């Protein structure tokens, strides 16, 4: 009976895991829109819990966590993932969703169990979709079988409609981040691809790959000359350098530094832009281009928020 009453306002119980840059920014964005969504669209979003690696905050009503997070932190409990999940999936709420805003591979191992117990999942965490093909397929299969949604648009292009700024630059320069995005897109295309199958050209000098972060940052300028030489030769040809992931069915997928003419779509990127060019049967003479900010907490959190509104729409909301 409780659930029937809640359905009139499309109430969703939400648990947020990870309260850092992305999770915290998402909560800030939600706070500015929560009342508008409830008043104008009859979508009642309740943050029932916030969890990080050390502590968690639980709420019975789901609004006090946003209205006074600083004050509520004083009543934080020790982190307990099972207790957190059980609280988010309260019987008197018709829908429950967990937002995994971490980069934890261990946490993604819980996704199948969450889907099976009836919880929707939204995440920018790339680790689940770039694990083994068997695990990837199991997530899709369980999602279909249970009717629970697994939304991960932000795993590829942050806020871009294609489906973080890292503390250690090597996470990006190694090519693994681009490689994971490549695997996710390839699997969405129906390709049977493991991360180990992708040929990745690392931009991190081999001598610095195992060093500490401090040593890496201190010694990196020693390798500037080689990179400047590559850039100068590209400029002499009227070209630019771009770090690009390529998916060509029937060929090995790759991540590498490539040179492009000034007229190429990739030449127009700057800063943290992401750009994806789709060449298909319909877009074969001119590629379909999706371009925009592809990093940073604001755009990634915005993408997570968009997935949450998409979930509300799937569940019958009018957003």
XYZ file of C-alpha atoms in Angstrom:
319
model
C 0.000 0.000 0.000
C 2.872 2.362 0.804
C 4.413 1.681 -2.618
C 1.108 2.384 -4.362
C 0.918 5.820 -2.776
C 4.568 6.576 -3.644
C 4.000 5.698 -7.298
C 1.893 8.796 -7.778
C 5.013 10.904 -7.300
C 7.451 8.468 -8.958
C 9.509 8.140 -5.807
C 13.012 6.697 -6.179
C 15.242 5.710 -3.262
C 18.860 6.606 -4.115
C 22.133 5.438 -2.636
C 25.322 7.249 -3.671
C 28.636 5.419 -3.323
C 31.618 7.746 -3.576
C 31.353 11.269 -2.194
C 34.426 12.717 -3.896
C 34.553 14.963 -6.950
C 31.906 13.232 -9.065
C 29.632 12.042 -6.271
C 29.827 15.326 -4.380
C 29.213 17.389 -7.522
C 26.228 15.204 -8.431
C 24.725 15.803 -4.975
C 25.218 19.562 -5.377
C 23.526 19.470 -8.782
C 20.634 17.408 -7.450
C 20.081 19.797 -4.549
C 19.349 22.657 -6.970
C 16.846 20.601 -8.995
C 15.130 18.319 -6.484
C 12.152 20.534 -5.645
C 11.629 21.515 -9.290
C 11.545 17.857 -10.332
C 9.026 17.035 -7.617
C 6.786 20.050 -8.220
C 6.800 20.217 -12.023
C 7.419 16.593 -13.037
C 6.133 14.608 -10.040
C 9.516 12.889 -9.674
C 10.415 12.478 -6.007
C 14.129 11.681 -5.662
C 15.250 10.611 -2.179
C 18.941 10.359 -1.271
C 18.645 7.619 1.363
C 22.344 7.020 1.842
C 25.863 8.196 1.018
C 28.779 5.775 1.393
C 32.536 6.061 1.015
C 35.357 3.714 1.941
C 35.345 4.738 5.598
C 31.899 5.962 6.582
C 28.264 6.189 5.557
C 25.287 8.398 6.233
C 21.764 6.968 6.201
C 18.482 8.863 6.135
C 14.923 7.655 6.625
C 13.365 10.447 4.567
C 16.070 11.148 2.011
C 16.051 14.939 1.970
C 18.086 15.855 5.026
C 21.245 14.480 3.425
C 21.098 17.232 0.834
C 19.696 19.993 3.027
C 22.451 19.730 5.610
C 25.229 17.387 4.554
C 27.832 19.128 6.705
C 25.688 18.744 9.806
C 24.691 15.163 9.005
C 28.346 14.108 8.672
C 28.571 14.451 12.448
C 26.256 11.418 12.695
C 28.147 9.270 10.169
C 28.349 5.531 10.784
C 31.200 3.128 9.967
C 30.989 1.956 6.347
C 28.914 -1.222 5.955
C 28.066 -1.976 2.327
C 25.409 -4.626 3.001
C 23.616 -2.468 5.577
C 23.820 0.494 3.190
C 22.286 -1.468 0.280
C 19.525 -2.878 2.479
C 18.644 0.613 3.697
C 18.473 2.023 0.172
C 16.203 -0.829 -0.899
C 13.514 -0.177 1.692
C 10.259 -2.090 1.217
C 8.119 1.050 1.296
C 9.875 2.580 -1.731
C 8.722 1.337 -5.147
C 12.119 1.862 -6.813
C 15.742 1.831 -5.652
C 18.915 2.802 -7.491
C 22.584 2.774 -6.529
C 24.916 5.351 -8.080
C 28.476 4.030 -8.075
C 30.618 7.147 -8.461
C 33.886 5.348 -7.715
C 36.530 3.701 -9.895
C 36.597 0.556 -7.759
C 36.863 -2.785 -9.553
C 35.927 -4.621 -6.345
C 32.645 -2.731 -6.076
C 31.554 -3.657 -9.603
C 31.620 -7.315 -8.553
C 28.481 -6.504 -6.545
C 26.507 -5.321 -9.582
C 24.963 -8.722 -10.503
C 23.683 -9.233 -6.953
C 22.241 -5.720 -6.824
C 20.394 -6.208 -10.104
C 19.101 -9.619 -8.994
C 17.681 -8.207 -5.771
C 15.839 -5.549 -7.768
C 18.099 -2.484 -7.605
C 18.836 -0.313 -10.640
C 22.445 0.808 -11.215
C 23.874 4.038 -12.644
C 27.626 4.483 -12.893
C 30.540 6.289 -14.546
C 32.790 3.416 -13.350
C 34.448 1.802 -16.400
C 35.649 -1.316 -14.590
C 32.455 -3.389 -14.924
C 32.121 -3.028 -18.685
C 35.811 -3.674 -19.303
C 36.124 -6.791 -17.184
C 35.820 -10.156 -18.896
C 33.325 -10.583 -21.724
C 31.617 -13.217 -19.578
C 31.025 -10.701 -16.783
C 29.902 -8.010 -19.253
C 27.402 -10.376 -20.847
C 26.133 -11.542 -17.471
C 25.328 -7.957 -16.462
C 23.353 -7.389 -19.642
C 21.571 -10.720 -19.242
C 20.647 -10.159 -15.592
C 19.446 -6.638 -16.384
C 17.102 -7.991 -19.070
C 15.901 -10.905 -16.943
C 15.144 -8.799 -13.880
C 13.821 -5.742 -15.694
C 16.276 -3.593 -13.764
C 18.162 -0.871 -15.604
C 21.951 -0.696 -15.794
C 22.912 2.759 -17.126
C 26.514 3.720 -17.903
C 26.444 6.515 -20.477
C 29.204 8.406 -18.659
C 31.743 5.558 -18.875
C 32.803 6.706 -22.352
C 32.263 10.415 -22.810
C 31.379 11.845 -19.380
C 28.490 14.174 -20.271
C 28.598 13.501 -24.011
C 25.764 11.500 -25.611
C 27.909 8.576 -26.837
C 26.401 5.807 -24.777
C 37.989 12.658 -14.354
C 40.558 14.418 -14.013
C 42.953 11.793 -12.636
C 45.214 12.350 -9.584
C 48.117 10.548 -11.318
C 48.667 11.758 -14.927
C 49.932 8.308 -15.867
C 46.354 6.987 -15.598
C 45.586 8.981 -18.731
C 49.015 8.967 -20.383
C 49.292 5.181 -20.166
C 46.394 4.881 -22.588
C 44.437 2.544 -20.298
C 41.614 5.049 -19.817
C 41.169 5.432 -23.582
C 41.547 1.678 -23.955
C 38.692 1.022 -21.517
C 36.443 3.456 -23.381
C 37.347 1.671 -26.594
C 36.413 -1.723 -25.156
C 33.053 -0.397 -23.917
C 32.190 1.062 -27.331
C 33.390 -2.063 -29.164
C 31.218 -4.293 -26.998
C 28.249 -1.999 -27.590
C 28.888 -2.591 -31.305
C 28.702 -6.332 -30.729
C 32.420 -7.098 -30.883
C 33.904 -9.774 -28.642
C 36.806 -7.761 -27.239
C 38.956 -7.987 -24.113
C 41.102 -5.114 -22.856
C 44.216 -7.217 -23.429
C 43.290 -7.437 -27.136
C 43.743 -3.684 -27.596
C 47.169 -2.512 -28.796
C 47.968 0.458 -26.560
C 50.830 2.896 -27.132
C 51.706 4.334 -23.745
C 52.899 7.926 -23.587
C 54.598 7.265 -20.261
C 58.355 6.673 -20.731
C 59.175 3.089 -19.804
C 61.733 4.180 -17.212
C 59.056 6.108 -15.289
C 56.185 3.596 -15.332
C 57.028 2.018 -11.984
C 58.361 5.119 -10.216
C 56.560 7.073 -7.515
C 54.299 9.936 -8.543
C 56.793 12.456 -7.165
C 59.685 10.956 -9.147
C 57.555 10.749 -12.280
C 56.620 14.437 -12.138
C 60.207 15.459 -11.350
C 61.820 13.462 -14.171
C 59.149 13.883 -16.852
C 60.782 17.035 -18.337
C 63.772 14.847 -19.266
C 61.602 13.407 -22.028
C 60.246 16.693 -23.387
C 62.720 16.817 -26.262
C 61.428 13.625 -27.886
C 57.830 14.817 -27.739
C 58.720 18.299 -29.010
C 60.501 16.636 -31.944
C 57.332 14.679 -32.865
C 55.266 17.869 -32.596
C 57.696 19.883 -34.740
C 57.701 17.282 -37.515
C 53.893 17.206 -37.511
C 53.740 20.998 -37.726
C 56.200 20.979 -40.627
C 53.664 18.836 -42.483
C 50.829 21.185 -41.500
C 49.421 18.591 -39.121
C 48.579 18.163 -35.416
C 49.148 15.312 -32.960
C 46.186 13.596 -31.310
C 45.946 10.585 -28.990
C 43.337 8.388 -30.656
C 41.565 5.099 -30.082
C 40.485 3.221 -33.213
C 37.866 0.483 -33.637
C 37.903 -1.209 -37.042
C 35.889 -4.463 -37.153
C 38.125 -7.204 -38.503
C 41.284 -5.362 -37.441
C 43.075 -4.972 -34.133
C 41.745 -2.103 -32.015
C 44.432 0.375 -31.041
C 45.252 3.417 -28.945
C 48.099 5.517 -30.302
C 49.474 8.976 -31.009
C 48.555 9.917 -34.569
C 49.089 12.902 -36.855
C 46.142 14.598 -38.600
C 45.752 17.424 -41.083
C 44.370 20.752 -39.910
C 41.193 20.022 -41.879
C 40.439 16.830 -39.977
C 37.679 16.912 -37.348
C 40.115 15.713 -34.687
C 42.306 18.787 -35.206
C 39.620 21.039 -33.725
C 39.772 19.591 -30.224
C 41.336 21.438 -27.306
C 41.778 21.048 -23.569
C 39.800 18.131 -22.164
C 37.584 17.746 -25.241
C 36.488 14.289 -26.284
C 35.531 13.640 -29.889
C 34.114 10.473 -31.395
C 33.816 9.949 -35.158
C 31.381 7.274 -36.349
C 31.952 5.932 -39.868
C 29.060 3.594 -40.757
C 27.013 2.418 -43.736
C 24.891 5.547 -43.407
C 27.745 7.906 -42.519
C 30.438 6.726 -44.904
C 31.220 9.793 -46.983
C 31.283 12.065 -43.943
C 31.637 10.740 -40.377
C 29.080 11.494 -37.677
C 30.897 13.611 -35.071
C 30.093 13.903 -31.356
C 32.304 16.438 -29.586
C 32.391 18.275 -26.295
C 33.907 18.388 -22.799
C 34.838 14.835 -21.906
C 36.372 15.203 -18.460
C 35.904 16.936 -15.154
C 33.481 16.450 -12.264
C 30.832 18.883 -13.527
C 30.247 17.195 -16.892
C 30.591 13.663 -15.518
C 28.203 14.374 -12.648
C 25.860 15.997 -15.164
C 25.958 12.797 -17.197
C 25.136 10.741 -14.097
C 22.242 13.110 -13.385
C 21.017 12.668 -16.965
C 21.077 8.886 -16.508
C 19.050 9.281 -13.309
C 16.419 11.314 -15.162
C 16.470 8.709 -17.941
C 15.786 6.036 -15.318
C 12.902 8.074 -13.905
C 11.466 8.327 -17.415
C 11.791 4.558 -17.929
C 9.930 4.020 -14.649
C 7.040 6.200 -15.765
C 8.127 9.716 -14.872
C 7.557 12.683 -17.164
C 11.127 14.067 -17.203
